């Protein structure tokens, strides 16, 4: 009989299937190997407040289906070695400790894959069933022809790293980090023997000319909304008010099988940030409970993964159709929106062991809800490029009044702006280089992602949204909680907005909040939950 054991650790929650005779050591080993860099001498496990003895089976420990195990460990200072280590002298876990950073377990998983693209026998093959030739042998994940044939505009980030490693590190034992973050700022601590800029300058501290090209890769390939109702609820804010709306996406990153070594962002919920909305835009207001909200979501296994905003105008035809403002002849993301996206990306950095600095760009995405060429409401997903992050950090760019153009700032006493060019293929396929001063097309700063919907999320309901007082909706409070949620904990578990509110409302104890976040039905019997019910009925 197989059962599930749940684990809670500093790296998130895990659910592992096992048999009654499975040793607890095997399950723990699986998790610490995923976590990476774990100091195995510090691993401790406990269930129901009691320490667990390693070496015992699930049956011997008396675990029920769904048992929750707390796993504690510390992490080692990273070192560039590979070694074997053991837990309780028995189960061997191989841990690859690497450069001084810790990228996500997902990135480690993709690093471990080859990503070869398998091909079937082609009509040009002249060999038997067991043979292989240049027409049917597997292709590397960065193959340009495969990309062109499958209409893939950007290769995945991990395919890009593999390609760079292939050219930078030829397996002779030496290692050069294949990636370094772009840096376009002047070096104010130049060792060239002159007074620091702006009084002096030399070829060493002066940033060289920048040539912008379309970024060949993307950090995230696809955005998947795990329930379509949440997007519909979000759009309803505009339907009801005619005012634009912005939300923060909470979710996780996962492998995306449709692209070689691809990665997707799975969205579980949309948090509508405190904001003042207008019909042509909006202003973000102070977000008071940011840290608490992020912490609660971290315990749910969720993190901020992107933003979504509307740019909708009714077409005035009375059929619900909307104006298509964003297309190939106008723009997809305006210069102002790109600058905002870059700011979010600079806030949520991507840890990457292949980068010199330990970080490289961001996995944070930007989704726009606007009219498509058929006049339907549609979602489009983007990211700002890695180079654009460096341009903004060096204070070289700013938004212009033309949404399709980004301004290049001028050199001043506080800012040095190098020469900037942008290059791309013209209508004849010839590579042409243009001076980017005084402004340049925003399309050189973004990559587009695909998106889709599924119905496999943790939450099925998306009503009772926060920060919607301006719509005439009840402001979130214990008294305004719909009765159906306080009458059963199971209903509360289906709605992210309700669950997060209840977690932060201050009535439940820490232990009870943990039961809530584990969506444990035992919460119903707790003192805090009963108090919440009483207060909500007052
Ligand atoms: Zn062949
Ligand atoms: Zn210098």
Short mmCIF file of C-alpha atoms and ligand atoms in Angstrom, two decimals:
data_model
loop_
_atom_site.label_atom_id
_atom_site.label_comp_id
_atom_site.label_asym_id
_atom_site.label_seq_id
_atom_site.Cartn_x
_atom_site.Cartn_y
_atom_site.Cartn_z
CA UNK A 1 0.00 0.00 0.00
CA UNK A 2 1.57 3.28 -1.01
CA UNK A 3 1.17 6.52 0.93
CA UNK A 4 2.31 10.13 0.89
CA UNK A 5 4.69 11.69 3.38
CA UNK A 6 4.86 15.48 3.45
CA UNK A 7 8.01 17.40 4.30
CA UNK A 8 8.47 20.97 5.35
CA UNK A 9 11.96 22.45 4.95
CA UNK A 10 13.68 25.79 4.46
CA UNK A 11 13.62 25.02 0.73
CA UNK A 12 9.87 24.57 0.58
CA UNK A 13 7.34 21.79 0.94
CA UNK A 14 7.63 18.39 -0.66
CA UNK A 15 5.22 15.47 -1.00
CA UNK A 16 6.86 12.11 -1.55
CA UNK A 17 5.07 8.85 -2.36
CA UNK A 18 6.47 5.78 -0.58
CA UNK A 19 5.66 2.29 0.70
CA UNK A 20 5.18 1.19 4.30
CA UNK A 21 8.61 -0.49 4.26
CA UNK A 22 10.42 2.56 2.77
CA UNK A 23 13.16 3.82 5.06
CA UNK A 24 12.73 7.43 6.18
CA UNK A 25 16.40 7.90 5.23
CA UNK A 26 15.58 7.36 1.54
CA UNK A 27 12.97 10.11 1.56
CA UNK A 28 15.18 12.55 3.44
CA UNK A 29 18.08 11.79 1.10
CA UNK A 30 15.92 12.65 -1.88
CA UNK A 31 15.04 16.05 -0.45
CA UNK A 32 18.50 17.09 0.70
CA UNK A 33 19.95 16.13 -2.67
CA UNK A 34 17.40 18.44 -4.31
CA UNK A 35 18.14 21.23 -1.85
CA UNK A 36 21.85 21.18 -2.61
CA UNK A 37 24.74 22.25 -0.38
CA UNK A 38 23.21 20.69 2.72
CA UNK A 39 25.59 19.99 5.60
CA UNK A 40 24.56 16.37 6.15
CA UNK A 41 25.85 16.32 9.72
CA UNK A 42 23.11 18.81 10.63
CA UNK A 43 20.07 17.04 9.17
CA UNK A 44 17.30 16.59 11.74
CA UNK A 45 13.76 15.40 11.23
CA UNK A 46 10.76 15.53 13.50
CA UNK A 47 7.09 14.66 13.30
CA UNK A 48 4.38 15.83 15.67
CA UNK A 49 7.01 17.60 17.73
CA UNK A 50 9.12 14.47 18.32
CA UNK A 51 12.53 13.76 16.74
CA UNK A 52 12.60 10.94 14.19
CA UNK A 53 15.17 8.16 14.41
CA UNK A 54 16.88 7.47 11.11
CA UNK A 55 17.10 3.88 9.92
CA UNK A 56 13.42 3.14 10.59
CA UNK A 57 10.74 2.40 8.03
CA UNK A 58 7.57 4.43 7.56
CA UNK A 59 5.55 1.61 9.19
CA UNK A 60 7.96 1.37 12.15
CA UNK A 61 7.60 5.11 12.69
CA UNK A 62 3.81 4.71 12.71
CA UNK A 63 3.26 7.31 9.99
CA UNK A 64 -0.25 7.86 8.62
CA UNK A 65 -0.96 8.90 5.05
CA UNK A 66 -0.18 12.63 4.74
CA UNK A 67 2.12 12.69 7.80
CA UNK A 68 3.98 16.00 8.04
CA UNK A 69 7.71 15.85 8.74
CA UNK A 70 9.72 18.92 9.67
CA UNK A 71 13.18 18.80 8.18
CA UNK A 72 15.93 21.01 9.50
CA UNK A 73 19.47 21.44 8.26
CA UNK A 74 22.07 24.07 7.70
CA UNK A 75 23.84 24.76 4.44
CA UNK A 76 27.54 24.57 3.89
CA UNK A 77 29.63 27.45 2.62
CA UNK A 78 29.86 26.61 -1.06
CA UNK A 79 33.04 25.09 -2.39
CA UNK A 80 33.88 23.89 -5.86
CA UNK A 81 34.06 20.17 -5.19
CA UNK A 82 32.01 17.09 -5.83
CA UNK A 83 31.90 14.55 -3.03
CA UNK A 84 29.89 11.75 -1.59
CA UNK A 85 28.34 11.99 1.82
CA UNK A 86 26.09 9.80 3.87
CA UNK A 87 23.18 10.13 6.20
CA UNK A 88 23.24 7.70 9.14
CA UNK A 89 26.14 5.92 7.47
CA UNK A 90 23.88 4.17 5.01
CA UNK A 91 22.29 6.01 2.15
CA UNK A 92 24.67 7.73 -0.20
CA UNK A 93 23.71 11.09 -1.60
CA UNK A 94 25.86 12.78 -4.16
CA UNK A 95 25.99 16.49 -3.65
CA UNK A 96 27.52 18.84 -6.13
CA UNK A 97 28.63 21.95 -4.32
CA UNK A 98 29.61 24.68 -6.72
CA UNK A 99 30.33 28.36 -7.01
CA UNK A 100 29.45 30.80 -4.23
CA UNK A 101 25.78 31.03 -5.04
CA UNK A 102 22.78 28.78 -4.83
CA UNK A 103 20.56 28.68 -7.83
CA UNK A 104 17.15 27.02 -7.71
CA UNK A 105 16.73 23.25 -7.60
CA UNK A 106 14.93 23.60 -10.93
CA UNK A 107 18.00 25.20 -12.51
CA UNK A 108 20.16 22.40 -11.09
CA UNK A 109 17.80 19.87 -12.63
CA UNK A 110 17.96 21.54 -16.05
CA UNK A 111 21.76 21.82 -15.78
CA UNK A 112 21.89 18.06 -15.31
CA UNK A 113 19.97 17.39 -18.52
CA UNK A 114 21.60 17.18 -21.93
CA UNK A 115 18.54 18.47 -23.74
CA UNK A 116 19.36 16.70 -27.02
CA UNK A 117 16.50 17.00 -29.51
CA UNK A 118 15.63 13.53 -30.78
CA UNK A 119 14.72 13.14 -34.45
CA UNK A 120 12.99 10.31 -36.25
CA UNK A 121 14.15 8.60 -39.40
CA UNK A 122 13.98 11.02 -42.35
CA UNK A 123 13.27 10.37 -46.05
CA UNK A 124 16.95 11.14 -46.73
CA UNK A 125 18.20 8.34 -44.46
CA UNK A 126 19.92 5.55 -46.41
CA UNK A 127 20.60 3.18 -43.52
CA UNK A 128 18.89 0.36 -41.66
CA UNK A 129 16.68 0.63 -38.59
CA UNK A 130 19.61 0.64 -36.17
CA UNK A 131 21.69 3.18 -38.09
CA UNK A 132 21.99 6.89 -37.67
CA UNK A 133 23.15 9.68 -39.97
CA UNK A 134 23.35 13.45 -40.18
CA UNK A 135 19.63 13.62 -41.06
CA UNK A 136 18.35 11.73 -38.03
CA UNK A 137 20.97 12.12 -35.29
CA UNK A 138 19.88 14.16 -32.23
CA UNK A 139 20.39 17.94 -32.36
CA UNK A 140 21.82 20.10 -29.59
CA UNK A 141 19.15 22.12 -27.71
CA UNK A 142 20.38 25.38 -29.26
CA UNK A 143 20.13 24.20 -32.88
CA UNK A 144 19.24 27.18 -35.10
CA UNK A 145 17.44 25.19 -37.82
CA UNK A 146 15.23 23.44 -35.28
CA UNK A 147 14.39 26.86 -33.85
CA UNK A 148 13.48 28.24 -37.28
CA UNK A 149 11.43 25.14 -38.20
CA UNK A 150 9.45 25.30 -34.96
CA UNK A 151 9.02 29.06 -34.98
CA UNK A 152 10.94 29.45 -31.71
CA UNK A 153 12.11 33.08 -31.56
CA UNK A 154 14.36 32.67 -28.55
CA UNK A 155 16.14 29.57 -27.27
CA UNK A 156 15.71 28.65 -23.63
CA UNK A 157 18.17 30.07 -21.10
CA UNK A 158 19.55 26.62 -20.31
CA UNK A 159 20.07 25.81 -23.98
CA UNK A 160 21.94 29.12 -24.22
CA UNK A 161 24.17 28.25 -21.23
CA UNK A 162 24.90 24.84 -22.77
CA UNK A 163 25.87 26.48 -26.05
CA UNK A 164 28.14 28.99 -24.25
CA UNK A 165 29.75 26.24 -22.18
CA UNK A 166 30.39 24.27 -25.36
CA UNK A 167 32.42 27.18 -26.74
CA UNK A 168 33.93 28.55 -23.48
CA UNK A 169 34.74 25.38 -21.58
CA UNK A 170 36.03 22.57 -23.75
CA UNK A 171 36.25 20.01 -20.98
CA UNK A 172 40.04 20.38 -20.48
CA UNK A 173 39.62 20.90 -16.74
CA UNK A 174 39.80 24.70 -16.77
CA UNK A 175 36.62 26.60 -16.04
CA UNK A 176 35.59 30.09 -17.10
CA UNK A 177 32.15 31.32 -16.01
CA UNK A 178 30.33 31.49 -19.36
CA UNK A 179 28.12 34.38 -18.27
CA UNK A 180 28.79 37.79 -16.86
CA UNK A 181 26.20 40.43 -16.15
CA UNK A 182 26.28 43.41 -18.51
CA UNK A 183 27.76 46.51 -16.92
CA UNK A 184 27.57 49.78 -18.87
CA UNK A 185 28.48 52.14 -16.04
CA UNK A 186 31.74 54.06 -15.92
CA UNK A 187 34.23 52.76 -13.35
CA UNK A 188 34.63 55.52 -10.76
CA UNK A 189 37.48 53.72 -9.01
CA UNK A 190 39.72 53.45 -12.03
CA UNK A 191 43.33 52.40 -11.34
CA UNK A 192 44.54 54.21 -14.45
CA UNK A 193 46.42 56.90 -12.48
CA UNK A 194 44.07 59.81 -13.17
CA UNK A 195 41.50 61.69 -11.10
CA UNK A 196 38.20 59.84 -10.90
CA UNK A 197 35.55 60.59 -13.50
CA UNK A 198 34.17 63.21 -14.28
CA UNK A 199 37.55 64.94 -13.74
CA UNK A 200 39.48 62.26 -15.60
CA UNK A 201 38.82 59.38 -17.94
CA UNK A 202 40.88 56.75 -19.73
CA UNK A 203 40.32 53.79 -22.00
CA UNK A 204 40.18 51.45 -18.98
CA UNK A 205 37.31 53.06 -17.10
CA UNK A 206 35.35 54.34 -20.08
CA UNK A 207 32.57 51.90 -21.02
CA UNK A 208 32.91 50.84 -24.65
CA UNK A 209 30.22 51.43 -27.24
CA UNK A 210 27.10 49.30 -26.80
CA UNK A 211 25.42 47.48 -29.66
CA UNK A 212 21.93 46.28 -28.82
CA UNK A 213 20.64 43.20 -30.56
CA UNK A 214 17.56 41.13 -30.00
CA UNK A 215 18.32 38.81 -27.11
CA UNK A 216 18.74 35.30 -28.55
CA UNK A 217 17.51 33.55 -25.38
CA UNK A 218 14.82 34.06 -22.77
CA UNK A 219 14.97 33.36 -19.05
CA UNK A 220 11.41 31.95 -19.06
CA UNK A 221 9.70 30.46 -22.13
CA UNK A 222 6.08 30.18 -21.13
CA UNK A 223 3.54 31.50 -18.62
CA UNK A 224 0.82 29.09 -17.50
CA UNK A 225 -2.18 30.36 -15.55
CA UNK A 226 -3.26 27.37 -13.46
CA UNK A 227 -6.90 28.43 -13.49
CA UNK A 228 -8.58 30.71 -16.01
CA UNK A 229 -11.05 32.11 -13.49
CA UNK A 230 -8.36 34.15 -11.74
CA UNK A 231 -7.61 36.06 -14.96
CA UNK A 232 -11.30 36.57 -15.60
CA UNK A 233 -11.82 37.90 -12.07
CA UNK A 234 -8.88 40.26 -12.60
CA UNK A 235 -10.34 41.56 -15.90
CA UNK A 236 -13.72 42.01 -14.17
CA UNK A 237 -12.21 44.93 -12.23
CA UNK A 238 -11.98 46.77 -15.57
CA UNK A 239 -15.38 45.52 -16.75
CA UNK A 240 -17.01 46.91 -13.62
CA UNK A 241 -15.16 50.22 -13.47
CA UNK A 242 -13.60 51.02 -16.84
CA UNK A 243 -10.38 51.62 -14.87
CA UNK A 244 -7.09 49.84 -15.50
CA UNK A 245 -5.71 47.37 -12.95
CA UNK A 246 -2.39 45.79 -11.93
CA UNK A 247 -1.70 42.60 -10.00
CA UNK A 248 1.27 40.68 -8.72
CA UNK A 249 1.47 37.06 -9.85
CA UNK A 250 2.23 34.41 -7.22
CA UNK A 251 3.39 31.02 -8.41
CA UNK A 252 6.47 28.95 -9.09
CA UNK A 253 8.80 28.02 -11.92
CA UNK A 254 8.80 24.57 -13.50
CA UNK A 255 10.17 22.67 -16.47
CA UNK A 256 8.48 23.37 -19.82
CA UNK A 257 8.66 20.36 -22.10
CA UNK A 258 7.61 22.02 -25.36
CA UNK A 259 10.96 23.84 -25.65
CA UNK A 260 14.33 22.08 -25.33
CA UNK A 261 15.49 22.71 -21.72
CA UNK A 262 12.56 25.11 -21.42
CA UNK A 263 11.21 26.71 -18.30
CA UNK A 264 7.75 28.01 -17.47
CA UNK A 265 6.20 30.19 -14.84
CA UNK A 266 3.11 28.65 -13.22
CA UNK A 267 0.71 31.23 -11.83
CA UNK A 268 -1.46 30.20 -8.86
CA UNK A 269 -2.89 33.57 -7.85
CA UNK A 270 -3.12 37.26 -8.70
CA UNK A 271 -2.66 39.68 -5.80
CA UNK A 272 -4.18 43.07 -6.65
CA UNK A 273 -1.64 45.53 -5.27
CA UNK A 274 -2.75 48.68 -3.43
CA UNK A 275 -3.28 51.12 -6.30
CA UNK A 276 -5.12 54.16 -7.59
CA UNK A 277 -6.63 53.36 -10.96
CA UNK A 278 -7.41 55.69 -13.88
CA UNK A 279 -8.98 54.91 -17.23
CA UNK A 280 -5.60 55.41 -18.95
CA UNK A 281 -3.25 53.99 -16.34
CA UNK A 282 -2.70 53.63 -12.63
CA UNK A 283 -0.46 54.57 -9.71
CA UNK A 284 0.86 52.03 -7.21
CA UNK A 285 0.29 52.97 -3.59
CA UNK A 286 2.28 52.00 -0.51
CA UNK A 287 2.17 48.26 0.05
CA UNK A 288 2.06 47.82 3.82
CA UNK A 289 2.01 44.05 4.31
CA UNK A 290 4.51 43.09 1.58
CA UNK A 291 6.89 41.09 3.82
CA UNK A 292 4.11 39.22 5.64
CA UNK A 293 2.34 38.37 2.41
CA UNK A 294 5.52 37.09 0.80
CA UNK A 295 6.37 35.01 3.87
CA UNK A 296 2.91 33.40 3.96
CA UNK A 297 3.19 32.57 0.27
CA UNK A 298 6.68 31.17 0.70
CA UNK A 299 5.17 28.67 3.16
CA UNK A 300 2.60 27.75 0.50
CA UNK A 301 5.52 27.11 -1.89
CA UNK A 302 4.72 30.29 -3.87
CA UNK A 303 6.76 33.38 -4.71
CA UNK A 304 6.22 36.54 -6.75
CA UNK A 305 6.81 35.49 -10.37
CA UNK A 306 5.54 38.46 -12.36
CA UNK A 307 3.05 41.24 -12.83
CA UNK A 308 -0.10 41.48 -14.89
CA UNK A 309 -1.85 44.69 -15.92
CA UNK A 310 -4.72 45.71 -18.16
CA UNK A 311 -4.70 48.16 -21.04
CA UNK A 312 -8.31 47.80 -22.17
CA UNK A 313 -10.67 50.14 -24.02
CA UNK A 314 -14.12 49.12 -25.14
CA UNK A 315 -14.41 49.30 -28.94
CA UNK A 316 -17.86 50.90 -28.55
CA UNK A 317 -19.59 48.32 -30.73
CA UNK A 318 -21.79 47.03 -27.96
CA UNK A 319 -20.53 43.48 -28.48
CA UNK A 320 -17.86 43.43 -25.76
CA UNK A 321 -15.02 43.81 -28.25
CA UNK A 322 -11.98 45.91 -27.29
CA UNK A 323 -9.58 48.11 -29.24
CA UNK A 324 -6.38 46.49 -30.52
CA UNK A 325 -3.72 49.06 -29.55
CA UNK A 326 -0.69 46.82 -29.37
CA UNK A 327 0.52 45.27 -32.61
CA UNK A 328 3.55 45.01 -34.89
CA UNK A 329 3.06 48.56 -36.24
CA UNK A 330 2.65 50.22 -32.83
CA UNK A 331 4.28 48.59 -29.81
CA UNK A 332 3.84 45.61 -27.51
CA UNK A 333 5.20 47.07 -24.29
CA UNK A 334 5.60 50.85 -24.01
CA UNK A 335 8.91 52.44 -23.01
CA UNK A 336 7.41 53.38 -19.63
CA UNK A 337 6.13 49.84 -19.06
CA UNK A 338 9.52 48.39 -20.00
CA UNK A 339 11.25 50.62 -17.44
CA UNK A 340 8.74 49.43 -14.82
CA UNK A 341 9.31 45.79 -15.79
CA UNK A 342 13.07 46.29 -15.52
CA UNK A 343 12.62 47.68 -12.00
CA UNK A 344 10.69 44.56 -10.99
CA UNK A 345 13.34 42.37 -12.61
CA UNK A 346 16.08 44.20 -10.72
CA UNK A 347 14.16 43.51 -7.52
CA UNK A 348 13.72 39.77 -8.19
CA UNK A 349 17.13 38.55 -9.38
CA UNK A 350 17.93 35.15 -10.81
CA UNK A 351 20.60 33.22 -8.91
CA UNK A 352 22.83 31.49 -11.43
CA UNK A 353 25.94 29.44 -10.83
CA UNK A 354 27.17 30.05 -14.39
CA UNK A 355 27.45 33.79 -13.87
CA UNK A 356 30.62 35.45 -12.56
CA UNK A 357 28.64 37.42 -9.99
CA UNK A 358 26.35 34.54 -9.00
CA UNK A 359 23.35 36.32 -10.49
CA UNK A 360 22.08 36.74 -14.00
CA UNK A 361 18.97 38.65 -15.08
CA UNK A 362 15.59 37.62 -13.71
CA UNK A 363 12.78 35.13 -14.15
CA UNK A 364 10.15 37.77 -13.33
CA UNK A 365 7.59 38.11 -16.16
CA UNK A 366 5.28 40.88 -17.37
CA UNK A 367 1.80 40.08 -18.69
CA UNK A 368 -0.42 42.59 -20.48
CA UNK A 369 -4.16 42.14 -20.89
CA UNK A 370 -5.25 44.06 -23.98
CA UNK A 371 -7.12 43.74 -27.27
CA UNK A 372 -5.78 41.36 -29.90
CA UNK A 373 -6.18 42.00 -33.67
CA UNK A 374 -9.60 40.25 -33.56
CA UNK A 375 -10.84 42.68 -30.90
CA UNK A 376 -10.82 40.02 -28.20
CA UNK A 377 -9.37 40.44 -24.73
CA UNK A 378 -6.08 38.56 -24.71
CA UNK A 379 -2.99 38.10 -22.58
CA UNK A 380 0.57 38.62 -23.86
CA UNK A 381 3.71 37.86 -21.85
CA UNK A 382 7.15 39.50 -22.01
CA UNK A 383 10.41 40.03 -20.23
CA UNK A 384 12.85 42.91 -20.46
CA UNK A 385 16.26 41.84 -21.76
CA UNK A 386 19.37 41.42 -19.64
CA UNK A 387 21.03 44.36 -21.46
CA UNK A 388 18.06 46.61 -20.68
CA UNK A 389 18.55 45.91 -16.96
CA UNK A 390 22.15 47.12 -17.26
CA UNK A 391 21.10 50.19 -19.31
CA UNK A 392 18.68 51.26 -16.60
CA UNK A 393 21.12 50.50 -13.77
CA UNK A 394 23.71 52.77 -15.46
CA UNK A 395 20.99 55.45 -15.85
CA UNK A 396 21.45 55.45 -19.63
CA UNK A 397 17.80 55.09 -20.71
CA UNK A 398 14.47 56.66 -19.77
CA UNK A 399 10.93 56.39 -21.15
CA UNK A 400 9.88 58.75 -23.94
CA UNK A 401 6.46 60.19 -24.72
CA UNK A 402 6.38 57.84 -27.73
CA UNK A 403 5.50 54.41 -26.35
CA UNK A 404 7.51 52.66 -29.09
CA UNK A 405 10.70 54.65 -28.45
CA UNK A 406 13.15 54.58 -25.53
CA UNK A 407 15.19 57.72 -24.86
CA UNK A 408 18.94 57.71 -24.51
CA UNK A 409 20.03 60.14 -21.80
CA UNK A 410 22.93 62.55 -22.28
CA UNK A 411 26.24 62.51 -20.47
CA UNK A 412 26.27 64.84 -17.46
CA UNK A 413 28.43 65.35 -14.36
CA UNK A 414 26.79 62.37 -12.71
CA UNK A 415 26.28 60.01 -15.60
CA UNK A 416 28.45 58.83 -18.47
CA UNK A 417 26.56 57.66 -21.54
CA UNK A 418 28.65 55.67 -24.02
CA UNK A 419 27.77 55.44 -27.69
CA UNK A 420 24.80 53.14 -28.20
CA UNK A 421 23.83 51.40 -31.43
CA UNK A 422 21.13 48.90 -32.25
CA UNK A 423 21.35 46.37 -35.01
CA UNK A 424 19.01 43.99 -36.70
CA UNK A 425 18.14 42.54 -40.07
CA UNK A 426 16.37 44.91 -42.48
CA UNK A 427 13.59 43.90 -44.88
CA UNK A 428 16.19 42.29 -47.19
CA UNK A 429 17.72 40.25 -44.38
CA UNK A 430 20.85 42.44 -44.29
CA UNK A 431 22.24 43.32 -40.85
CA UNK A 432 22.06 47.09 -40.39
CA UNK A 433 23.49 49.13 -37.51
CA UNK A 434 21.79 52.37 -36.37
CA UNK A 435 22.80 55.02 -33.88
CA UNK A 436 20.40 54.83 -30.93
CA UNK A 437 20.58 58.56 -30.14
CA UNK A 438 18.34 60.33 -29.27
CA UNK A 439 15.87 57.42 -29.09
CA UNK A 440 15.53 53.87 -30.37
CA UNK A 441 12.79 51.23 -30.88
CA UNK A 442 11.76 49.50 -27.67
CA UNK A 443 11.58 46.12 -29.39
CA UNK A 444 15.36 45.77 -28.90
CA UNK A 445 14.80 45.61 -25.16
CA UNK A 446 12.16 42.89 -24.80
CA UNK A 447 11.59 39.23 -25.50
CA UNK A 448 8.16 37.69 -25.90
CA UNK A 449 6.97 34.57 -24.08
CA UNK A 450 4.10 32.24 -24.89
CA UNK A 451 1.25 31.73 -22.45
CA UNK A 452 -1.64 29.38 -21.79
CA UNK A 453 -4.27 28.29 -19.32
CA UNK A 454 -4.91 25.05 -17.47
CA UNK A 455 -7.21 24.00 -14.66
CA UNK A 456 -4.79 22.24 -12.35
CA UNK A 457 -4.06 24.89 -9.72
CA UNK A 458 -4.05 24.64 -5.93
CA UNK A 459 -7.01 27.05 -5.83
CA UNK A 460 -10.32 26.90 -7.67
CA UNK A 461 -11.96 30.10 -6.49
CA UNK A 462 -10.75 33.67 -6.98
CA UNK A 463 -13.46 35.86 -5.50
CA UNK A 464 -13.22 38.23 -2.48
CA UNK A 465 -10.26 40.13 -3.89
CA UNK A 466 -8.16 42.54 -1.81
CA UNK A 467 -7.87 46.31 -2.38
CA UNK A 468 -11.11 46.67 -4.31
CA UNK A 469 -12.91 49.18 -2.10
CA UNK A 470 -12.99 51.66 -5.01
CA UNK A 471 -15.20 49.23 -6.98
CA UNK A 472 -17.82 49.30 -4.25
CA UNK A 473 -16.79 45.79 -3.23
CA UNK A 474 -16.59 45.18 0.54
CA UNK A 475 -13.16 45.93 1.98
CA UNK A 476 -11.56 42.72 3.29
CA UNK A 477 -12.29 42.26 6.98
CA UNK A 478 -13.26 39.40 9.27
CA UNK A 479 -16.85 40.69 9.24
CA UNK A 480 -17.02 40.81 5.42
CA UNK A 481 -15.72 37.24 5.01
CA UNK A 482 -18.47 35.36 3.17
CA UNK A 483 -20.15 32.86 5.51
CA UNK A 484 -19.36 29.91 3.26
CA UNK A 485 -15.65 30.31 4.04
CA UNK A 486 -16.00 30.47 7.81
CA UNK A 487 -18.47 27.59 7.84
CA UNK A 488 -15.91 25.13 6.46
CA UNK A 489 -12.13 25.16 6.42
CA UNK A 490 -12.22 23.21 3.14
CA UNK A 491 -13.84 26.18 1.36
CA UNK A 492 -11.17 28.48 2.75
CA UNK A 493 -8.51 26.16 1.32
CA UNK A 494 -9.94 26.63 -2.21
CA UNK A 495 -9.54 30.41 -2.28
CA UNK A 496 -6.09 32.03 -2.18
CA UNK A 497 -7.44 35.51 -1.30
CA UNK A 498 -9.41 34.16 1.66
CA UNK A 499 -6.65 31.83 2.81
CA UNK A 500 -4.01 34.56 2.80
CA UNK A 501 -6.33 37.01 4.57
CA UNK A 502 -7.14 34.50 7.30
CA UNK A 503 -3.43 33.68 7.72
CA UNK A 504 -2.63 37.36 8.28
CA UNK A 505 -5.72 38.51 10.19
CA UNK A 506 -4.06 37.96 13.57
CA UNK A 507 -6.63 35.61 15.11
CA UNK A 508 -4.89 32.29 14.45
CA UNK A 509 -1.80 31.24 16.44
CA UNK A 510 1.45 30.42 14.60
CA UNK A 511 0.67 26.71 14.89
CA UNK A 512 -2.86 27.28 13.52
CA UNK A 513 -1.53 29.39 10.64
CA UNK A 514 0.74 26.46 9.78
CA UNK A 515 -2.26 24.10 9.77
CA UNK A 516 -4.04 26.56 7.49
CA UNK A 517 -1.10 26.83 5.08
CA UNK A 518 -0.73 23.05 5.00
CA UNK A 519 -4.46 23.00 4.30
CA UNK A 520 -4.89 20.54 7.14
CA UNK A 521 -8.57 19.82 7.95
CA UNK A 522 -7.62 19.56 11.68
CA UNK A 523 -7.65 23.37 11.65
CA UNK A 524 -11.45 23.17 12.04
CA UNK A 525 -11.02 21.84 15.59
CA UNK A 526 -8.62 24.58 16.68
CA UNK A 527 -9.36 27.34 19.18
CA UNK A 528 -8.32 30.07 16.71
CA UNK A 529 -10.61 28.87 13.95
CA UNK A 530 -13.58 28.75 16.36
CA UNK A 531 -12.76 32.30 17.49
CA UNK A 532 -12.63 33.41 13.85
CA UNK A 533 -16.08 31.94 13.26
CA UNK A 534 -17.49 33.68 16.32
CA UNK A 535 -15.96 37.05 15.41
CA UNK A 536 -17.12 36.81 11.80
CA UNK A 537 -20.72 36.32 12.97
CA UNK A 538 -20.65 39.35 15.29
ZN1 LIG B 1 19.47 8.78 -40.81
ZN1 LIG B 2 40.42 55.46 -16.16
#
